[in-house]
Short mmCIF file of N, CA and C in Angstrom, two decimals:
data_model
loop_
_atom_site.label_atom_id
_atom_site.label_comp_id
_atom_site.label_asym_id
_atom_site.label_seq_id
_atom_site.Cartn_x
_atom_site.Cartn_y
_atom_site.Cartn_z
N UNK A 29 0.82 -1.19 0.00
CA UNK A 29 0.00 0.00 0.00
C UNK A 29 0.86 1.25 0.00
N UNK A 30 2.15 1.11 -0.04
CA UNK A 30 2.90 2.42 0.05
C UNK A 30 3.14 2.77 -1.28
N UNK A 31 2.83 2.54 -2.59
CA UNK A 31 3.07 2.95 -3.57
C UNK A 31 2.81 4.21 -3.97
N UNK A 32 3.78 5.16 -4.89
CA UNK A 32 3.18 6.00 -5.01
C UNK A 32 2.12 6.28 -6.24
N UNK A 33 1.66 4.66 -7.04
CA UNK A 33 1.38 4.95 -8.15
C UNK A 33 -0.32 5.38 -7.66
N UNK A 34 -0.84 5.40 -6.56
CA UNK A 34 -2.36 4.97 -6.38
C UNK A 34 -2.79 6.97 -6.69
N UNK A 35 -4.21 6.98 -6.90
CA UNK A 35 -4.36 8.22 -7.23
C UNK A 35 -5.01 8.53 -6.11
N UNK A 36 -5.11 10.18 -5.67
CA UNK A 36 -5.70 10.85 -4.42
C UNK A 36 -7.17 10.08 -4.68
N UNK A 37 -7.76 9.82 -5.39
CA UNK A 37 -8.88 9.15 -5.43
C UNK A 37 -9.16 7.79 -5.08
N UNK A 38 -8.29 7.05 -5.26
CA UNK A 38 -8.48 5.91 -4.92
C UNK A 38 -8.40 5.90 -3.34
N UNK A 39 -6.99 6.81 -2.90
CA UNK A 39 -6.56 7.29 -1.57
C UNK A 39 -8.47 7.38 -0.54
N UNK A 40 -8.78 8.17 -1.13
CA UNK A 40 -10.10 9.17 -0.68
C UNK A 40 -11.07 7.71 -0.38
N UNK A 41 -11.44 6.80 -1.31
CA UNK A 41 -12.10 5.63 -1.37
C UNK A 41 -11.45 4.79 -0.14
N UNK A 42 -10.45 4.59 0.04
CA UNK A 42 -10.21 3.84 0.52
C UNK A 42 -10.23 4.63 2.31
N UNK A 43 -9.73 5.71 1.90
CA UNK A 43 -10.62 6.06 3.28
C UNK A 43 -11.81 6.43 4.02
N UNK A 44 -12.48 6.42 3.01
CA UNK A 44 -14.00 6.09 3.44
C UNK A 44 -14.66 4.78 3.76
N UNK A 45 -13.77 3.72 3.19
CA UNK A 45 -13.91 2.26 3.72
C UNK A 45 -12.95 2.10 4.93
N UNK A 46 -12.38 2.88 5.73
CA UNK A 46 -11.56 2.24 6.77
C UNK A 46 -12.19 3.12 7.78
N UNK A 47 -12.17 4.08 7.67
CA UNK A 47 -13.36 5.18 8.75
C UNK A 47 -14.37 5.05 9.00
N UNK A 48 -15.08 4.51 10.34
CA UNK A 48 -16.33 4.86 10.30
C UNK A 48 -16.83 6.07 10.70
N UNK A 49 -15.89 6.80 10.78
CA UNK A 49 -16.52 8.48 11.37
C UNK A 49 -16.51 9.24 10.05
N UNK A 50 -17.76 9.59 9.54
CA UNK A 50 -17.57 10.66 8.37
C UNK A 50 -16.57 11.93 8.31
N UNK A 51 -16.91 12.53 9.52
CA UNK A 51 -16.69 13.60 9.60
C UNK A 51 -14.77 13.61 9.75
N UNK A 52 -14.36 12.59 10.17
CA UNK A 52 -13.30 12.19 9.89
C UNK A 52 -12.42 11.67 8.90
N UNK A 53 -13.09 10.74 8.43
CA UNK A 53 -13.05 10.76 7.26
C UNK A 53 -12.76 12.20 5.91
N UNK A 54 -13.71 12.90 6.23
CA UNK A 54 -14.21 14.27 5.44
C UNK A 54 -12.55 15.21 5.95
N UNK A 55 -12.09 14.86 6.93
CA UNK A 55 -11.02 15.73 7.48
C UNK A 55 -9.59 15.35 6.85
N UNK A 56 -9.47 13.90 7.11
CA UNK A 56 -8.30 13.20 7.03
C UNK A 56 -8.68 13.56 5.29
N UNK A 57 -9.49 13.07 4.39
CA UNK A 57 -9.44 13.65 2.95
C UNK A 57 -8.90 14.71 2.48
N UNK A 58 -9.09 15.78 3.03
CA UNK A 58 -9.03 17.19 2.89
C UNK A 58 -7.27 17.24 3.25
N UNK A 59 -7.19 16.69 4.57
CA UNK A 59 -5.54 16.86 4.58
C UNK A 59 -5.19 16.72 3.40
N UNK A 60 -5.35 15.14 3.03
CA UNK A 60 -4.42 14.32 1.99
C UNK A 60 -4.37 15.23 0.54
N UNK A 61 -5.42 16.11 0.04
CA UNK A 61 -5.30 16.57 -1.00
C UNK A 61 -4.59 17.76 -0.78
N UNK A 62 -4.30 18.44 0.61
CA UNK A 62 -3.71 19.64 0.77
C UNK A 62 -2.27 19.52 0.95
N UNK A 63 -1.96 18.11 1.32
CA UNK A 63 -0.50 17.49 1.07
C UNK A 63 -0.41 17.71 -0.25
N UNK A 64 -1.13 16.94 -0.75
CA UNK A 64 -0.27 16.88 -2.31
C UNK A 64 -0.58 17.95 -3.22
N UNK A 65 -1.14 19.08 -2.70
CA UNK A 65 -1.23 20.29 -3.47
C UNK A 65 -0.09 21.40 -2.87
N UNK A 66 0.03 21.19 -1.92
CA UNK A 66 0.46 22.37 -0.91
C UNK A 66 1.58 23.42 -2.48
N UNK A 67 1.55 24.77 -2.15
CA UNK A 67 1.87 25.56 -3.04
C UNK A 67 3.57 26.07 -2.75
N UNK A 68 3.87 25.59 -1.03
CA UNK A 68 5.35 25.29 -1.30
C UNK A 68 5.50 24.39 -0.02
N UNK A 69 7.07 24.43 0.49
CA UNK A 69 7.13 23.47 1.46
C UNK A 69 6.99 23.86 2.52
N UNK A 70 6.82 25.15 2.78
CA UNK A 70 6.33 25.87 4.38
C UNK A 70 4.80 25.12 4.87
N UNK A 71 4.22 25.47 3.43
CA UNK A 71 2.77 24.81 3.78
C UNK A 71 2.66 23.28 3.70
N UNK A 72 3.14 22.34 2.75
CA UNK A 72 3.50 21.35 2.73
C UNK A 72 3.71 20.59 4.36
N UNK A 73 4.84 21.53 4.89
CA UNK A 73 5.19 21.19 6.27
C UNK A 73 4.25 21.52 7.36
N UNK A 74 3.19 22.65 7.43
CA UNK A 74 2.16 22.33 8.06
C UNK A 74 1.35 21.73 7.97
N UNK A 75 0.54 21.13 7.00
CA UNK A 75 -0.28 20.25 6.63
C UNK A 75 0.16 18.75 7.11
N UNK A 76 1.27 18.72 6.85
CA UNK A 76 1.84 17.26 7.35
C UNK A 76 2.03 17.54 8.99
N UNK A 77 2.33 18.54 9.54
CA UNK A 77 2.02 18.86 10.85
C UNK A 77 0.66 18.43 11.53
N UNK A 78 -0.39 18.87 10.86
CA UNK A 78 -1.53 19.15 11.34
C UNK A 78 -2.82 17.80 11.04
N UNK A 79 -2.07 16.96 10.38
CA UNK A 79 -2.53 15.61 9.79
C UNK A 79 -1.59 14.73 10.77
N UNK A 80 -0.93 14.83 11.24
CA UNK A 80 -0.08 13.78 12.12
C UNK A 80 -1.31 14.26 13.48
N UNK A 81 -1.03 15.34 14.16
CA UNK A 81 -1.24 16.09 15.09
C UNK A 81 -3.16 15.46 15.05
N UNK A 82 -3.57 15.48 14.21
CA UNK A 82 -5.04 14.99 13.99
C UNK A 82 -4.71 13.30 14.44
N UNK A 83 -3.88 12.92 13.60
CA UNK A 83 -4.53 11.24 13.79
C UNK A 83 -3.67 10.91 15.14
N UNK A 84 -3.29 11.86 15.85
CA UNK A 84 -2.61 11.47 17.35
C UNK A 84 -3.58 11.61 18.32
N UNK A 85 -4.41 12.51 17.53
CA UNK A 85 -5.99 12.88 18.76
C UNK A 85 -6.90 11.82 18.47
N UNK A 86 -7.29 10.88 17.31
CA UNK A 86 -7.92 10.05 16.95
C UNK A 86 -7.38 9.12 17.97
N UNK A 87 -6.39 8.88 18.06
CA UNK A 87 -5.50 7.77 18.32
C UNK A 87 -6.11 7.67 20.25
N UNK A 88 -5.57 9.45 20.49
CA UNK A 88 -5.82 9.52 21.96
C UNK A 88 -7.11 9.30 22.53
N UNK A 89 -8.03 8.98 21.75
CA UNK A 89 -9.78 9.32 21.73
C UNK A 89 -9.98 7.97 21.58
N UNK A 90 -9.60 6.61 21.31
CA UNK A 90 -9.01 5.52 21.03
C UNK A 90 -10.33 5.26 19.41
N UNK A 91 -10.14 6.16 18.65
CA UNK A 91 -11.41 5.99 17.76
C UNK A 91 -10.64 5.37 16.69
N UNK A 92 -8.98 5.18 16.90
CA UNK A 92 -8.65 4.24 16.22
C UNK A 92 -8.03 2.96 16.37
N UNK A 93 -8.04 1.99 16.03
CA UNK A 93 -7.14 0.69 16.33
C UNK A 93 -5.92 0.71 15.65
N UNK A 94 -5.08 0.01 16.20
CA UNK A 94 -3.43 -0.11 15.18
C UNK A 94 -3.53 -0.68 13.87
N UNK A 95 -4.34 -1.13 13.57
CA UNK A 95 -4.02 -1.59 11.66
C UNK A 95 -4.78 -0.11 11.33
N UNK A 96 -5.91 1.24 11.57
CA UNK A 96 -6.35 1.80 10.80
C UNK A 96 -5.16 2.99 11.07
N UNK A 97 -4.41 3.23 12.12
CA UNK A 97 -3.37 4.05 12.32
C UNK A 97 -2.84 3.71 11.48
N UNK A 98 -1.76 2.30 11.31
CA UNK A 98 -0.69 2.37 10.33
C UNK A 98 -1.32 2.59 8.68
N UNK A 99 -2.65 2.15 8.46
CA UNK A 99 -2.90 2.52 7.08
C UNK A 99 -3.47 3.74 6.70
N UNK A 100 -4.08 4.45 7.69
CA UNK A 100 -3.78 5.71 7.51
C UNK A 100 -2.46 6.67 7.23
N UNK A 101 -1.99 6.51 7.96
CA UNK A 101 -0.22 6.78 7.90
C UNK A 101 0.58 6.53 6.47
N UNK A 102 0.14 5.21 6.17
CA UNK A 102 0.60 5.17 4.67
C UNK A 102 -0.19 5.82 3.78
N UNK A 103 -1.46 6.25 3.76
CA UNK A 103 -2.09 7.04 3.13
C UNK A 103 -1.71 8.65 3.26
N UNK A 104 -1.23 9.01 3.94
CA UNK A 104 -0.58 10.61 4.33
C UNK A 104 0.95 10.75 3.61
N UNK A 105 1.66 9.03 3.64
CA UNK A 105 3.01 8.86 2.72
C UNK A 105 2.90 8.70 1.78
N UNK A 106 1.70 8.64 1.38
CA UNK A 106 1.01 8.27 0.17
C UNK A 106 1.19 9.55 -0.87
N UNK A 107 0.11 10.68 -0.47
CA UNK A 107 -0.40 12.04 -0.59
C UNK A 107 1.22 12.76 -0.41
N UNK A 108 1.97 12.69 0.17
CA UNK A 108 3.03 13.47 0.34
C UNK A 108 4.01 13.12 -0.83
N UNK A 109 4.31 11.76 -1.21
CA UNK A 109 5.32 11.03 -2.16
C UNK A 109 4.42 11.90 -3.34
N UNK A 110 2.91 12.40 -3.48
CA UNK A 110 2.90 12.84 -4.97
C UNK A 110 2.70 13.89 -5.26
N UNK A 111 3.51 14.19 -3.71
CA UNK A 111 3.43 16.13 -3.84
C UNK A 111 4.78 16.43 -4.80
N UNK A 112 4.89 17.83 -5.58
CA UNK A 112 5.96 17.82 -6.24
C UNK A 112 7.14 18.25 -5.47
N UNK A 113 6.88 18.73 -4.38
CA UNK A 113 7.61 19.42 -3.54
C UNK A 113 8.21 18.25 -2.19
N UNK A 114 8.19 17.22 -2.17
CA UNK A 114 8.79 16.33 -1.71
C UNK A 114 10.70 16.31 -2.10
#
């Protein structure tokens, strides 16, 4: 799953099948496309700030288990590997 060939779309699908919280879901999405858009690496580097910093509060809230952490996580290495600014 760490490839970088998968598209933000497939990314997006697949996290709507591992989330059962929409609204989380709807969040963690929004990161992932603002990773791989970000317009340089200042922002780049907050976004990846603020998407870690999110799924550490998920984590602390225990709304996640350890297989949706680590595949989330590859989904954020995901979004970042197809930023150009990597």
């Amino acid at each position: 799953m760490n490839s970088p060939n998968f598209s933000l779309q497939e990314d997006l699908q697949v996290l709507g099948e591992l989330l059962h919280n929409a609204a989380a879901a709807t969040q963690l999405g929004s990161y992932l496309q603002r990773i791989q858009t970000a317009p340089s690496r200042d922002q780049l580097n907050k976004w990846l700030e603020q998407v870690t910093g999110y799924l550490q509060a998920l984590n602390d809230f225990k709304l996640l288990d350890g297989e949706q952490t680590i595949l989330l996580r590859e989904l954020v290495t995901r979004a970042h590997m197809r930023s150009p600014l990597r």
